[in-house]
Coordinates of C-alpha atoms and ligand atoms in Angstrom, one line a residue:
M1 CA 18.3 -19.2 23.8
N2 CA 15.8 -17.0 22.5
L3 CA 14.7 -17.7 19.1
V4 CA 15.3 -14.4 17.7
I5 CA 18.8 -14.3 19.2
N6 CA 19.4 -17.7 17.8
N7 CA 18.3 -16.4 14.3
Y8 CA 20.3 -13.6 14.7
E9 CA 23.3 -15.5 15.5
K10 CA 22.7 -17.8 12.5
I11 CA 22.8 -14.7 10.1
K12 CA 26.0 -13.4 11.9
S13 CA 27.7 -16.7 11.3
N14 CA 26.9 -16.4 7.6
I15 CA 28.3 -12.8 7.4
N16 CA 31.6 -13.0 9.2
N17 CA 32.6 -9.7 7.9
S18 CA 33.0 -6.4 10.0
N19 CA 32.3 -4.1 7.1
I20 CA 28.9 -5.6 6.8
N21 CA 26.0 -4.0 9.1
I22 CA 22.9 -6.1 9.9
I23 CA 19.8 -4.0 9.9
A24 CA 17.3 -6.0 11.9
V25 CA 13.9 -5.2 10.2
S26 CA 11.3 -5.1 12.8
K27 CA 8.5 -3.6 10.9
S28 CA 5.1 -4.9 12.0
F29 CA 6.5 -6.7 15.2
E30 CA 5.6 -5.6 18.7
F31 CA 8.5 -4.3 20.7
N32 CA 8.0 -7.3 23.1
H33 CA 9.2 -9.5 20.2
I34 CA 12.2 -7.1 19.2
K35 CA 13.2 -6.5 22.9
P36 CA 15.6 -9.6 23.5
L37 CA 17.9 -8.3 20.5
V38 CA 18.0 -4.7 21.8
D39 CA 18.9 -6.2 25.3
Y40 CA 21.5 -8.5 23.4
G41 CA 23.3 -5.2 22.2
H42 CA 22.2 -5.2 18.7
K43 CA 22.1 -1.5 17.5
H44 CA 20.8 -1.3 13.8
F45 CA 16.8 -1.6 13.5
G46 CA 14.8 -1.0 10.4
E47 CA 11.4 0.3 9.9
N48 CA 9.1 1.2 7.0
K49 CA 6.3 3.4 8.6
V50 CA 7.2 6.6 10.5
Q51 CA 4.3 6.5 13.0
E52 CA 4.9 2.8 13.8
A53 CA 8.7 3.9 14.2
K54 CA 7.8 6.7 16.6
Y55 CA 5.5 4.6 18.8
K56 CA 7.9 1.7 19.0
W57 CA 11.4 3.5 19.4
L58 CA 11.2 7.0 20.5
K59 CA 11.7 6.0 24.1
I60 CA 14.1 3.4 23.6
K61 CA 16.2 5.8 21.5
K62 CA 16.6 8.1 24.4
D63 CA 17.5 5.4 26.7
I64 CA 20.2 3.9 24.2
P65 CA 21.8 7.0 22.3
D66 CA 23.8 4.9 19.9
L67 CA 21.0 2.9 18.7
C68 CA 20.6 3.5 15.0
L69 CA 17.2 3.6 13.4
H70 CA 17.0 3.2 9.6
M71 CA 13.9 4.2 7.5
I72 CA 13.7 1.5 4.6
G73 CA 10.0 2.0 3.3
K74 CA 8.5 4.7 1.0
L75 CA 8.7 8.1 2.7
Q76 CA 5.5 10.3 1.9
S77 CA 6.8 14.0 1.6
N78 CA 4.2 14.9 4.4
K79 CA 6.2 12.7 6.9
A80 CA 9.6 13.9 6.0
K81 CA 10.1 16.2 9.0
E82 CA 9.0 13.6 11.6
A83 CA 11.4 11.1 9.6
I84 CA 14.2 13.4 10.3
E85 CA 13.2 13.4 14.0
I86 CA 13.4 9.7 14.5
F87 CA 15.7 8.1 11.9
D88 CA 19.4 8.1 11.6
Y89 CA 19.6 6.8 8.0
I90 CA 16.7 7.1 5.3
H91 CA 17.5 4.5 2.6
S92 CA 14.6 5.6 0.4
V93 CA 15.4 9.1 -1.0
D94 CA 13.5 8.5 -4.2
T95 CA 12.2 12.0 -5.5
I96 CA 13.4 15.6 -6.0
K97 CA 10.4 16.7 -4.1
L98 CA 11.2 14.6 -1.1
A99 CA 15.0 15.4 -1.2
N100 CA 14.1 19.2 -1.2
L101 CA 12.0 18.7 1.9
L102 CA 14.5 16.5 3.8
S103 CA 17.1 19.4 3.2
K104 CA 14.6 22.2 4.3
F105 CA 13.8 20.2 7.3
E106 CA 17.4 19.6 8.2
V107 CA 17.9 23.2 8.4
I108 CA 14.7 24.0 10.4
L109 CA 15.5 21.0 13.1
N110 CA 19.3 21.7 12.9
K111 CA 19.9 18.0 12.4
K112 CA 22.1 16.1 9.8
R113 CA 21.0 12.7 8.6
K114 CA 22.6 9.9 6.3
Y115 CA 20.7 8.9 3.3
F116 CA 20.9 6.2 0.5
I117 CA 19.3 7.0 -2.7
Q118 CA 16.9 4.4 -3.8
I119 CA 17.4 3.3 -7.3
N120 CA 14.7 1.6 -9.5
L121 CA 17.1 -0.9 -11.1
G122 CA 14.5 -3.0 -13.1
N123 CA 12.6 0.3 -14.4
E124 CA 9.6 -1.4 -12.8
K125 CA 6.4 1.0 -12.8
Q126 CA 5.3 -0.4 -9.5
K127 CA 8.5 0.3 -7.8
N128 CA 10.1 3.4 -6.2
G129 CA 13.3 4.9 -7.1
I130 CA 15.5 7.0 -9.3
S131 CA 16.2 5.6 -12.7
V132 CA 20.0 4.9 -13.5
D133 CA 19.7 7.4 -16.3
N134 CA 18.8 10.1 -13.8
L135 CA 21.0 9.1 -11.1
D136 CA 24.1 11.5 -11.8
N137 CA 21.7 14.6 -12.0
F138 CA 19.8 13.6 -9.2
Y139 CA 22.9 12.9 -6.9
N140 CA 24.6 16.2 -7.9
H141 CA 21.3 18.0 -6.9
C142 CA 21.2 16.3 -3.4
V143 CA 24.8 16.9 -2.7
K144 CA 25.8 20.1 -4.4
D145 CA 22.3 21.9 -3.9
L146 CA 20.9 20.3 -0.9
K147 CA 23.9 19.4 1.1
L148 CA 22.5 16.1 1.9
V149 CA 24.9 13.4 3.2
I150 CA 24.4 10.7 0.5
V151 CA 26.4 7.7 1.9
G152 CA 25.4 5.0 -0.8
L153 CA 22.6 3.6 -2.9
M154 CA 19.9 1.3 -2.1
A155 CA 17.8 -1.2 -4.4
I156 CA 15.3 -4.0 -4.2
P157 CA 15.9 -6.3 -7.1
P158 CA 13.0 -7.3 -9.2
K159 CA 11.0 -10.3 -7.8
N160 CA 11.8 -13.7 -9.5
S161 CA 15.0 -12.4 -11.2
E162 CA 18.3 -13.2 -10.5
A163 CA 19.3 -10.9 -7.8
S164 CA 23.2 -11.0 -8.4
K165 CA 22.6 -9.2 -11.8
Y166 CA 21.4 -6.3 -10.2
F167 CA 23.6 -6.1 -7.1
K168 CA 26.6 -6.1 -9.5
I169 CA 25.0 -3.0 -11.3
L170 CA 24.3 -1.4 -8.1
M171 CA 27.9 -2.0 -6.6
E172 CA 29.2 -0.4 -10.1
L173 CA 27.0 2.5 -9.9
N174 CA 27.9 3.1 -6.4
K175 CA 31.6 2.8 -7.2
G176 CA 31.1 5.3 -10.2
L177 CA 29.9 7.9 -7.6
G178 CA 32.8 7.2 -5.1
L179 CA 30.2 6.1 -2.4
K180 CA 31.0 3.9 0.7
E181 CA 28.0 2.2 1.7
L182 CA 25.7 0.1 -0.2
S183 CA 22.1 -1.0 1.0
M184 CA 21.4 -4.2 -0.7
G185 CA 20.5 -7.7 0.4
M186 CA 17.3 -9.2 2.3
S187 CA 16.5 -12.5 4.2
G188 CA 16.3 -14.4 0.7
D189 CA 19.1 -12.8 -1.0
F190 CA 21.8 -11.3 1.5
K191 CA 24.4 -14.0 0.7
E192 CA 24.4 -13.1 -2.9
A193 CA 24.6 -9.2 -1.9
I194 CA 27.6 -9.9 0.2
K195 CA 29.5 -11.1 -3.0
F196 CA 29.0 -7.5 -4.4
N197 CA 30.3 -5.7 -1.3
T198 CA 27.0 -4.8 0.4
T199 CA 27.7 -3.0 3.7
F200 CA 24.1 -2.8 5.0
V201 CA 21.9 -6.1 4.7
R202 CA 18.2 -5.4 5.7
I203 CA 17.0 -8.5 7.2
G204 CA 13.5 -9.1 8.7
S205 CA 11.8 -12.6 8.4
A206 CA 15.1 -14.8 8.8
I207 CA 15.6 -12.9 12.2
F208 CA 11.9 -12.1 13.6
G209 CA 10.1 -14.7 11.5
G210 CA 7.4 -14.3 9.1
R211 CA 5.0 -11.2 9.1
S212 CA 1.2 -11.8 9.0
Ligands
PLP301 C1 10.6 -5.8 4.7 C2 11.9 -5.3 3.8 C3 13.1 -5.8 4.3 C4 13.2 -7.3 5.0 O1 12.7 -8.1 4.4 P1 13.0 -9.7 4.7 O2 12.5 -10.4 3.4 O3 11.8 -10.1 5.7 O4 14.2 -9.8 5.3 C5 14.1 -5.3 3.6 N1 14.2 -4.1 2.9 C6 13.0 -3.6 2.7 C7 13.0 -2.3 1.7 C8 11.7 -4.0 3.1 O5 10.6 -3.4 3.0

């Protein structure tokens, strides 16, 4: 069996819950390396750069209409329009400026997308995301003023910390807003995230191997 498929099946056997979607994070890998998983029928893939995603996925998405592409990285506002063209989900809505532009380009392109609000749970200077204090205002602006379809919250716990503490906070914030989806859990901590009701785990290296 192909190594990528083997890894994928291993992850799946650890999850065993049909509410949880695996986003296979294929950033930095050539399509040749990803293709076996596409051929295997997997539908959710994650990228963190707009240009790379277009180059790798534009044609495939035409051939496989139900393939879902997820933007999981920092989205620069000057790429907002292109991001709406190629991605089905954007997990990294993290500023008012970006949210306003996404809303504007949804109207211009006549497309609706699904969004996660990225939360900076550790209030880390170097990390993107809305602070917990600003979440209610930001959420209301996105939903009421901009009509964005916010499906849930997303976060990356601070490094070298106990992830479960942050997963619990994110789960409670999500519940407080009445949101259905949760984007949390990566190769190293997805088993913890499952305990806190994640619905989208973002798995890269445990499926595709190490990135150089
Ligand atoms: C790269 C990346 C992942 C996947 O990380 P792995 O540790 O390789 O599973 C998940 N989420 C985000 C936001 C990423 O940038």
